[in-house]
Short mmCIF file of N, CA and C and ligand atoms in Angstrom, two decimals:
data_model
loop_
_atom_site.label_atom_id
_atom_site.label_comp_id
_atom_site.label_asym_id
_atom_site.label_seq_id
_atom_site.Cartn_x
_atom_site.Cartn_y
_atom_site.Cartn_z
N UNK A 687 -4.13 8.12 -6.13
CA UNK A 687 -4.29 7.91 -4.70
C UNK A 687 -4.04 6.45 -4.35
N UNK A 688 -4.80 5.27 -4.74
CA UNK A 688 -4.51 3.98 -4.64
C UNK A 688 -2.84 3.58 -5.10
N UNK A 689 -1.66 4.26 -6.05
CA UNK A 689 -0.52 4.09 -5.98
C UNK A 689 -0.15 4.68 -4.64
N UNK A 690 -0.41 5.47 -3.99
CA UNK A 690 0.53 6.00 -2.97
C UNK A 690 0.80 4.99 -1.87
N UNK A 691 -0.35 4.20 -2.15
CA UNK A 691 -0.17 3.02 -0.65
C UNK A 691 0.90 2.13 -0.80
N UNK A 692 1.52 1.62 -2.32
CA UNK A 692 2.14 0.74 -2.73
C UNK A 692 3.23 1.75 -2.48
N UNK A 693 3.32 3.07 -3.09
CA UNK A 693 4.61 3.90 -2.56
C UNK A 693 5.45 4.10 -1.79
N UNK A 694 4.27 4.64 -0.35
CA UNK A 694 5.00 4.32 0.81
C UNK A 694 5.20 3.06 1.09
N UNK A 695 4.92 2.09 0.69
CA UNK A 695 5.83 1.17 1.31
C UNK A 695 7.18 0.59 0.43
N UNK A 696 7.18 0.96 -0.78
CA UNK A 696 8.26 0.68 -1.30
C UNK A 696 9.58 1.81 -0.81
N UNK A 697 9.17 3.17 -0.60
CA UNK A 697 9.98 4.22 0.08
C UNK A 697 10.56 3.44 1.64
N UNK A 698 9.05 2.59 2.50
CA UNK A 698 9.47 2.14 3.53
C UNK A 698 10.76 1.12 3.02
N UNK A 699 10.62 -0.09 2.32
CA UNK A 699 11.59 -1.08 2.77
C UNK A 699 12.95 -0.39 1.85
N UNK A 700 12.90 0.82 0.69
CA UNK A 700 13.97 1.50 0.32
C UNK A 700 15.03 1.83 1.83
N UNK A 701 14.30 2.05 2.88
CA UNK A 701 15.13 2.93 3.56
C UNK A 701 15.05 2.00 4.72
N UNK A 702 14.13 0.83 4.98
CA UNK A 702 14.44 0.31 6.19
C UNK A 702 13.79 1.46 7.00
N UNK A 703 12.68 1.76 6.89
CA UNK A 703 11.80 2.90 7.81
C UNK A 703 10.39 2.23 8.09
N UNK A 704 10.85 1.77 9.08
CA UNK A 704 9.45 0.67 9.12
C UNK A 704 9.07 1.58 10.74
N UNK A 705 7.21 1.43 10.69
CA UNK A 705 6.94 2.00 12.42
C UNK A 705 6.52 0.81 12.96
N UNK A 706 6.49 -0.49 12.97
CA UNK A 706 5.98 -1.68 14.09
C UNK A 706 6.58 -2.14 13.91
N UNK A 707 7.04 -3.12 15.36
CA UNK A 707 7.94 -3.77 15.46
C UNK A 707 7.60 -5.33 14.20
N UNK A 708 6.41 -5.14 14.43
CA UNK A 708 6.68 -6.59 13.67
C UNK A 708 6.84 -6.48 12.30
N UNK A 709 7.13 -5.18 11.89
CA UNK A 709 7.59 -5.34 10.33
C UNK A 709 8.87 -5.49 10.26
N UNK A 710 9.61 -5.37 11.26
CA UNK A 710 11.38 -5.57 10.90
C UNK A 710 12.17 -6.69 10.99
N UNK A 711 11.17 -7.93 10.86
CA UNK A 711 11.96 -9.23 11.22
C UNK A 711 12.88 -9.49 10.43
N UNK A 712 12.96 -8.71 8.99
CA UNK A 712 15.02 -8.61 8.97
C UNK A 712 15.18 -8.17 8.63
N UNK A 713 15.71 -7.39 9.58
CA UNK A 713 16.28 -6.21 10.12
C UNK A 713 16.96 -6.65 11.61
N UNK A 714 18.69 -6.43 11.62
CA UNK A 714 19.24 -6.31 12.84
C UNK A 714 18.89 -6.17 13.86
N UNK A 715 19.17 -6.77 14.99
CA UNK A 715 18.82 -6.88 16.44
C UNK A 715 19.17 -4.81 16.67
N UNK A 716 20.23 -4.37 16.22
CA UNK A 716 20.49 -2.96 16.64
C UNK A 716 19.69 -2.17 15.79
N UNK A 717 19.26 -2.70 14.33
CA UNK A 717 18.33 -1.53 14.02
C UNK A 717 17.00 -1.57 13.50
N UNK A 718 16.89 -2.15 14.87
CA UNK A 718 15.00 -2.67 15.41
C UNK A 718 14.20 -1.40 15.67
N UNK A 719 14.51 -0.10 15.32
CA UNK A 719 13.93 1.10 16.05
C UNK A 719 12.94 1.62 14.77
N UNK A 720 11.88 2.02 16.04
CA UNK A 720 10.70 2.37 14.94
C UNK A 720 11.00 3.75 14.43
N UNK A 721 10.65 4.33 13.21
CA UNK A 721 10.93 5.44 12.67
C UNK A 721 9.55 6.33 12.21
N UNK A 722 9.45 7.38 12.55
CA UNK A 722 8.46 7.54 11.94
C UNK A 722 8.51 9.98 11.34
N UNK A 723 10.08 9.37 11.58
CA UNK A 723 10.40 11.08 10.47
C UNK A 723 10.92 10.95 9.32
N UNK A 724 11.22 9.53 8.66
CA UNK A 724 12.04 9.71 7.04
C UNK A 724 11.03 10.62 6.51
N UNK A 725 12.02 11.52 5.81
CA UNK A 725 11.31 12.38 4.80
C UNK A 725 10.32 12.03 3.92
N UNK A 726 11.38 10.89 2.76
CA UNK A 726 10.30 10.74 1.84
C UNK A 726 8.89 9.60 1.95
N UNK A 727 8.86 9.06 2.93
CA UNK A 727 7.71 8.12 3.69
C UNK A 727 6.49 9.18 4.38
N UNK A 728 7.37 10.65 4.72
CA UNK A 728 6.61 11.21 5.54
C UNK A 728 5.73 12.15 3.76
N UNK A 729 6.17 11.85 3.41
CA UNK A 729 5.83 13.27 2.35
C UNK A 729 4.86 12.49 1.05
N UNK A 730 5.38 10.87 1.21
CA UNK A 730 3.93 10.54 0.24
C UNK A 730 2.49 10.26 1.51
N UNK A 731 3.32 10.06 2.83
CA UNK A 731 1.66 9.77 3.62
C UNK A 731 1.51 11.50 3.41
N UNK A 732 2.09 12.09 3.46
CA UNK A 732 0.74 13.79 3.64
C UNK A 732 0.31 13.64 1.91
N UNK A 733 1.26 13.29 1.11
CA UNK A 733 0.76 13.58 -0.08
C UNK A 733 -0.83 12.51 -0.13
N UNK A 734 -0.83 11.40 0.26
CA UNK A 734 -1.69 10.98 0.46
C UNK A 734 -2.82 10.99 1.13
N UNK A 735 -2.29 11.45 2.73
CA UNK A 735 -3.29 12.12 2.85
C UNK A 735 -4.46 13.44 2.35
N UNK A 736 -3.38 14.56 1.75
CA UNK A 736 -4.10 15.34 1.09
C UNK A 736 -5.18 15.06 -0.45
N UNK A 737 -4.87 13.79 -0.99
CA UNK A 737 -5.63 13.38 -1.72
C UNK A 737 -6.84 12.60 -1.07
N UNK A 738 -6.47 11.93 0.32
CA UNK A 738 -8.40 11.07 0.87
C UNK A 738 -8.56 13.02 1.39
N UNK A 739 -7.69 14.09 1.56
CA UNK A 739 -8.74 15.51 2.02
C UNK A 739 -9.49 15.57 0.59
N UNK A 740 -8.92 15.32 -0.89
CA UNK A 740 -9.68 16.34 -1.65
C UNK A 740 -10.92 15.35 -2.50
N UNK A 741 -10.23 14.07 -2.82
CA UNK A 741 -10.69 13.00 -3.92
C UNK A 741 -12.35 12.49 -2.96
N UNK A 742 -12.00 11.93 -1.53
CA UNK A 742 -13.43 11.60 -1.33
C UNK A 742 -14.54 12.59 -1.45
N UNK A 743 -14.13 13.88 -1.02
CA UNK A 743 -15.41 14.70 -1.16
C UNK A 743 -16.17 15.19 -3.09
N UNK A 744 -14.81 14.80 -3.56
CA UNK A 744 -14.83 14.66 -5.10
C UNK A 744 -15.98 13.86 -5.19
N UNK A 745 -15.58 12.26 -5.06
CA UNK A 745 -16.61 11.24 -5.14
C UNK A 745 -18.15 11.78 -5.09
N UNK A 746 -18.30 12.08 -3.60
CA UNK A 746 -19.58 12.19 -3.39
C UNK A 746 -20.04 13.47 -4.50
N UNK A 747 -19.26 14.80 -3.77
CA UNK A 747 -19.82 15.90 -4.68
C UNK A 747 -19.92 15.85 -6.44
N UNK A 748 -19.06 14.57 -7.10
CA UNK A 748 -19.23 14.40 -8.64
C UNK A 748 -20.40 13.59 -8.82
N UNK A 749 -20.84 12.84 -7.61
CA UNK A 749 -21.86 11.82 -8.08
C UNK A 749 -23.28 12.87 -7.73
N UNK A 750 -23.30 13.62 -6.90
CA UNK A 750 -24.36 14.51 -6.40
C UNK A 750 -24.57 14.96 -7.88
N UNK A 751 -23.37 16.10 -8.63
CA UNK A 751 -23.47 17.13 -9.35
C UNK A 751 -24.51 16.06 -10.66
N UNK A 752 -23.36 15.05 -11.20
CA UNK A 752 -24.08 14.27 -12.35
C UNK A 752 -25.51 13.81 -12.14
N UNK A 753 -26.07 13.62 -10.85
CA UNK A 753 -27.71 13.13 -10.57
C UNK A 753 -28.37 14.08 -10.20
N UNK A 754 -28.13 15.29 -9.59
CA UNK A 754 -28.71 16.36 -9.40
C UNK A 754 -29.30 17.96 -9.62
N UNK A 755 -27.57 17.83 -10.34
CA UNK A 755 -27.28 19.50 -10.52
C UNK A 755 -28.49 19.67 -11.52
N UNK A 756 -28.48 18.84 -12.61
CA UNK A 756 -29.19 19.49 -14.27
C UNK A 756 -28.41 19.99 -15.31
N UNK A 757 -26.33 19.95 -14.92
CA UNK A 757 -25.86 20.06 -15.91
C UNK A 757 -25.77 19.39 -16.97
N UNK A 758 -25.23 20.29 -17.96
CA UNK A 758 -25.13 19.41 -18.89
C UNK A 758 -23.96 18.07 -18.60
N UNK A 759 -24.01 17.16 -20.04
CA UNK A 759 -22.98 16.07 -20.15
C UNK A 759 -21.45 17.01 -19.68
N UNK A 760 -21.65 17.47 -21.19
CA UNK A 760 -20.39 18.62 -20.98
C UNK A 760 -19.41 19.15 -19.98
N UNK A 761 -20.70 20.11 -19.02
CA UNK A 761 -19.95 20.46 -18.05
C UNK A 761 -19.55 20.08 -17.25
N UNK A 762 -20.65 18.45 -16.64
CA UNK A 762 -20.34 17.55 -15.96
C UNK A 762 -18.56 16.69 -16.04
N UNK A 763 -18.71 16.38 -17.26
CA UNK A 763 -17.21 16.14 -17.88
C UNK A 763 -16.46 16.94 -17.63
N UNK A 764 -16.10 17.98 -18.30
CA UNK A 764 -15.00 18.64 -17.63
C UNK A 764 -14.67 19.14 -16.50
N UNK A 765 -16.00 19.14 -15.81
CA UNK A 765 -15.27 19.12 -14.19
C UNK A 765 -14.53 18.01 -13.75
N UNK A 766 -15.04 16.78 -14.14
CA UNK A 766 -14.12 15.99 -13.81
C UNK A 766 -12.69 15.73 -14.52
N UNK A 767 -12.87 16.43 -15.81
CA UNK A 767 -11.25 16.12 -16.20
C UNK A 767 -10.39 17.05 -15.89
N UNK A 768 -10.90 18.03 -15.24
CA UNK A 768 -9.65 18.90 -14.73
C UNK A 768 -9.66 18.60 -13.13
N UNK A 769 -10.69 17.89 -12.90
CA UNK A 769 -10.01 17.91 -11.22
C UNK A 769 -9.33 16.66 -11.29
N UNK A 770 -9.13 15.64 -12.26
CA UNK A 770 -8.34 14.62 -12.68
C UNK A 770 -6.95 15.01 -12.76
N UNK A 771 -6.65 15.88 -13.61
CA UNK A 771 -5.42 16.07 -13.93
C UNK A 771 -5.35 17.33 -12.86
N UNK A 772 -5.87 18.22 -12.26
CA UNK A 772 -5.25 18.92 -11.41
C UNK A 772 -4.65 17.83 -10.08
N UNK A 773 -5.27 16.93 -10.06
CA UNK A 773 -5.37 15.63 -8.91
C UNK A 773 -3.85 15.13 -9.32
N UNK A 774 -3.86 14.53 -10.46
CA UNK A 774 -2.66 13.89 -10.89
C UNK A 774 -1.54 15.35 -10.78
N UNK A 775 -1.30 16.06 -11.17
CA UNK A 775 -0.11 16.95 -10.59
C UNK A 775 0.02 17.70 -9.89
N UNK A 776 -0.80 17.34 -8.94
CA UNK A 776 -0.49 17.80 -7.10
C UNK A 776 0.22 16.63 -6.86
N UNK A 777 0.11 15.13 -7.20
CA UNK A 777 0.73 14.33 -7.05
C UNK A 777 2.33 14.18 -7.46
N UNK A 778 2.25 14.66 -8.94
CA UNK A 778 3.90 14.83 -9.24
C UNK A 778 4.69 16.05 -8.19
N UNK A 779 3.96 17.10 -8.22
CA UNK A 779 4.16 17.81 -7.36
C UNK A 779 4.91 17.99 -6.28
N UNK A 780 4.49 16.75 -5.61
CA UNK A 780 4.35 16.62 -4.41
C UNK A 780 5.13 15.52 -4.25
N UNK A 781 4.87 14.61 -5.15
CA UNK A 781 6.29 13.52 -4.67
C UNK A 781 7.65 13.97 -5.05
N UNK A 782 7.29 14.75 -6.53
CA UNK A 782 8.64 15.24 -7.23
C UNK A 782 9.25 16.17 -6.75
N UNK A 783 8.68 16.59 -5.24
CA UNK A 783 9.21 18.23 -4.58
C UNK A 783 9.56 19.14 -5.17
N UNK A 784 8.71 19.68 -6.44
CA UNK A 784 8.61 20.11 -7.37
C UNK A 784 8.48 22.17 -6.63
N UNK A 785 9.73 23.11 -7.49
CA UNK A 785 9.16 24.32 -6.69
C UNK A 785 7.61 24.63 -6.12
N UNK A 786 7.31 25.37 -5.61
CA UNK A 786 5.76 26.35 -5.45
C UNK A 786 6.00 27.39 -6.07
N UNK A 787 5.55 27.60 -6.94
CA UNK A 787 3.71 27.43 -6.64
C UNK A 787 2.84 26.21 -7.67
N UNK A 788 3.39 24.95 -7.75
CA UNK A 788 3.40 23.92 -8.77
C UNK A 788 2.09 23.40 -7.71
N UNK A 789 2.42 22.85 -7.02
CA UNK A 789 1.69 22.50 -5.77
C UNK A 789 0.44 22.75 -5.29
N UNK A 790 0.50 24.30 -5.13
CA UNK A 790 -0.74 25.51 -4.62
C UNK A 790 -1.88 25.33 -5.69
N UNK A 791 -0.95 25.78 -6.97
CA UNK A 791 -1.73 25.48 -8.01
C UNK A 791 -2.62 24.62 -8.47
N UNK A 792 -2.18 23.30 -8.53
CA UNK A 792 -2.82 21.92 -8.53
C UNK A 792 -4.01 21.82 -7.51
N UNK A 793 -3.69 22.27 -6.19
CA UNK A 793 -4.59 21.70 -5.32
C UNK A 793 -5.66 23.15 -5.28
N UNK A 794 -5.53 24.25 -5.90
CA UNK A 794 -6.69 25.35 -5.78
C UNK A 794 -7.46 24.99 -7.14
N UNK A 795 -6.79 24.40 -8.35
CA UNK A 795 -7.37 24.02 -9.10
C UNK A 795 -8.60 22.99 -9.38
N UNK A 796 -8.08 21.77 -8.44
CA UNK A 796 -8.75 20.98 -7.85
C UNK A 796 -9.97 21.37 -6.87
N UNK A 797 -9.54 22.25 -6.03
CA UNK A 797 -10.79 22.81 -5.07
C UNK A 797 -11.72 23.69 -5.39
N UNK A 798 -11.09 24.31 -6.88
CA UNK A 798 -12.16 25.12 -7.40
C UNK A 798 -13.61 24.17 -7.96
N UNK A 799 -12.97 22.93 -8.51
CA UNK A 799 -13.84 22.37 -9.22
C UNK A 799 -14.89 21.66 -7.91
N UNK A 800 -14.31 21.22 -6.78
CA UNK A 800 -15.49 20.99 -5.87
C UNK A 800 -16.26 21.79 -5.45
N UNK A 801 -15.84 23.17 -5.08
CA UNK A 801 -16.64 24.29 -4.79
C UNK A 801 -17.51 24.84 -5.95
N UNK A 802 -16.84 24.47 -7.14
CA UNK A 802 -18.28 24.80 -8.18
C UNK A 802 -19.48 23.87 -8.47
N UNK A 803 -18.79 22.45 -8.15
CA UNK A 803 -19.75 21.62 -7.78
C UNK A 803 -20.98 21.80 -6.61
N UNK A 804 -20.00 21.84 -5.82
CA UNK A 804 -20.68 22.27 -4.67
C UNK A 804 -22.09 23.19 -4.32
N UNK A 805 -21.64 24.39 -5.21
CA UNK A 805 -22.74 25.55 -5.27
C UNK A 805 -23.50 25.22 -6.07
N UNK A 806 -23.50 24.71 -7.16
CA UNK A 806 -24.17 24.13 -8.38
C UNK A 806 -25.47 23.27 -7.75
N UNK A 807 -24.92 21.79 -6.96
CA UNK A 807 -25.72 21.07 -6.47
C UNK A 807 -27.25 22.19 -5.03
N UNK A 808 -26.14 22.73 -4.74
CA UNK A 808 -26.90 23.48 -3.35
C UNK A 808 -27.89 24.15 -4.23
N UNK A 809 -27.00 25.26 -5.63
CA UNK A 809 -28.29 26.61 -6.20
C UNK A 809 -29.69 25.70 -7.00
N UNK A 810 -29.34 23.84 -7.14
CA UNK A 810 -30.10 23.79 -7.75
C UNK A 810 -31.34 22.72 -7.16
N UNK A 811 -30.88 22.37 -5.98
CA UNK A 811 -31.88 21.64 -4.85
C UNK A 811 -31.77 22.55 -3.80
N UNK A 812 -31.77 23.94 -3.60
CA UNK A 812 -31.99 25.01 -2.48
C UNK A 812 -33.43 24.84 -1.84
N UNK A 813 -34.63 24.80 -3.19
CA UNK A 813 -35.86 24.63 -2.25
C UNK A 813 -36.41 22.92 -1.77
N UNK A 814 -35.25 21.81 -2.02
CA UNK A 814 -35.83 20.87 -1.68
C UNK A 814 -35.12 20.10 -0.50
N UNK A 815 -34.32 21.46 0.13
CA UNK A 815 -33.75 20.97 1.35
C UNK A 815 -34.84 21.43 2.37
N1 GSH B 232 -4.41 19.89 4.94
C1 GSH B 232 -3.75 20.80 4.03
C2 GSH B 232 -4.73 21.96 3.74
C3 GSH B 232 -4.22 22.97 2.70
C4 GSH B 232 -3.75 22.26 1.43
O1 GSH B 232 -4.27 21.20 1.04
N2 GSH B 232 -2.71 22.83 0.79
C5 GSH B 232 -2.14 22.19 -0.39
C6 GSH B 232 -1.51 23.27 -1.30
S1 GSH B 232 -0.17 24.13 -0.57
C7 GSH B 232 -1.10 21.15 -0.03
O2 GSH B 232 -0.57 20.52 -0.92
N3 GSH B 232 -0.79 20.98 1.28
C8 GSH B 232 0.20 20.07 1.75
C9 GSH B 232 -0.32 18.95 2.58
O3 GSH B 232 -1.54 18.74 2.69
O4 GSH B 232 0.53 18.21 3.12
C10 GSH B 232 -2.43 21.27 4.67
O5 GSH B 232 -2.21 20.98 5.85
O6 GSH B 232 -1.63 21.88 3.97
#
């Protein structure tokens, strides 16, 4: 997630796809125009965005599960290493415009592991809400 920021902007000055004016000071008086449909600029911000949709609620819900739940080390761990690497190739995925269901995959994989988090933390502080 923290590479994608450096991404899009290396995609930006690849293509001269800049959106404020004051990023184009050189850049031609004629192609001063803000852009904001290049493909591949548009496709790491969603890719990026879809990682602050899945990774922050990660954060919180991995730090809940490890102080709360009562799992073990174990299981605690491997939830996080598969929503790691499901994380990391939604990313190739997704920059690499890789067929579907490469994509789907990655990111249900990923959401499984918050939603098991999820229920985990809730089934096991239910009576201390
Ligand atoms: N905000 C997502 C919700 C569903 C989702 O995250 N789908 C995954 C698997 S198809 C995805 O990579 N969506 C593309 C995206 O968020 O740009 C969307 O608009 O698609």
């Amino acid at each position: 997630m923290v590479v994608l920021s450096p991404l899009t902007g290396y995609f930006r000055h690849q293509g001269n796809v800049f959106s404020n004016p004051e990023d184009m000071g050189s850049l031609k008086e004629k192609d001063k125009k803000p852009i904001f449909d290049d493909p591949m600029v548009e496709r790491v911000r969603r890719c990026h965005l879809n990682d602050l949709e899945n990774i922050v609620p990660f954060i919180a819900l991995g730090l809940l599960f490890a102080l709360t739940s009562g799992a073990s080390t174990t299981t605690i761990v491997w939830h996080y290493r598969i929503f790691v690497v499901a994380r990391l190739l939604h990313t190739i995925a997704y920059i690499g415009a890789l067929p579907q269901p490469s994509r789907a995959l990655s990111f249900f994989a990923g959401l499984v592991v918050n939603v098991s988090m999820a229920v985990q933390i809730i089934m096991k502080n239910w009576n201390s809400f």
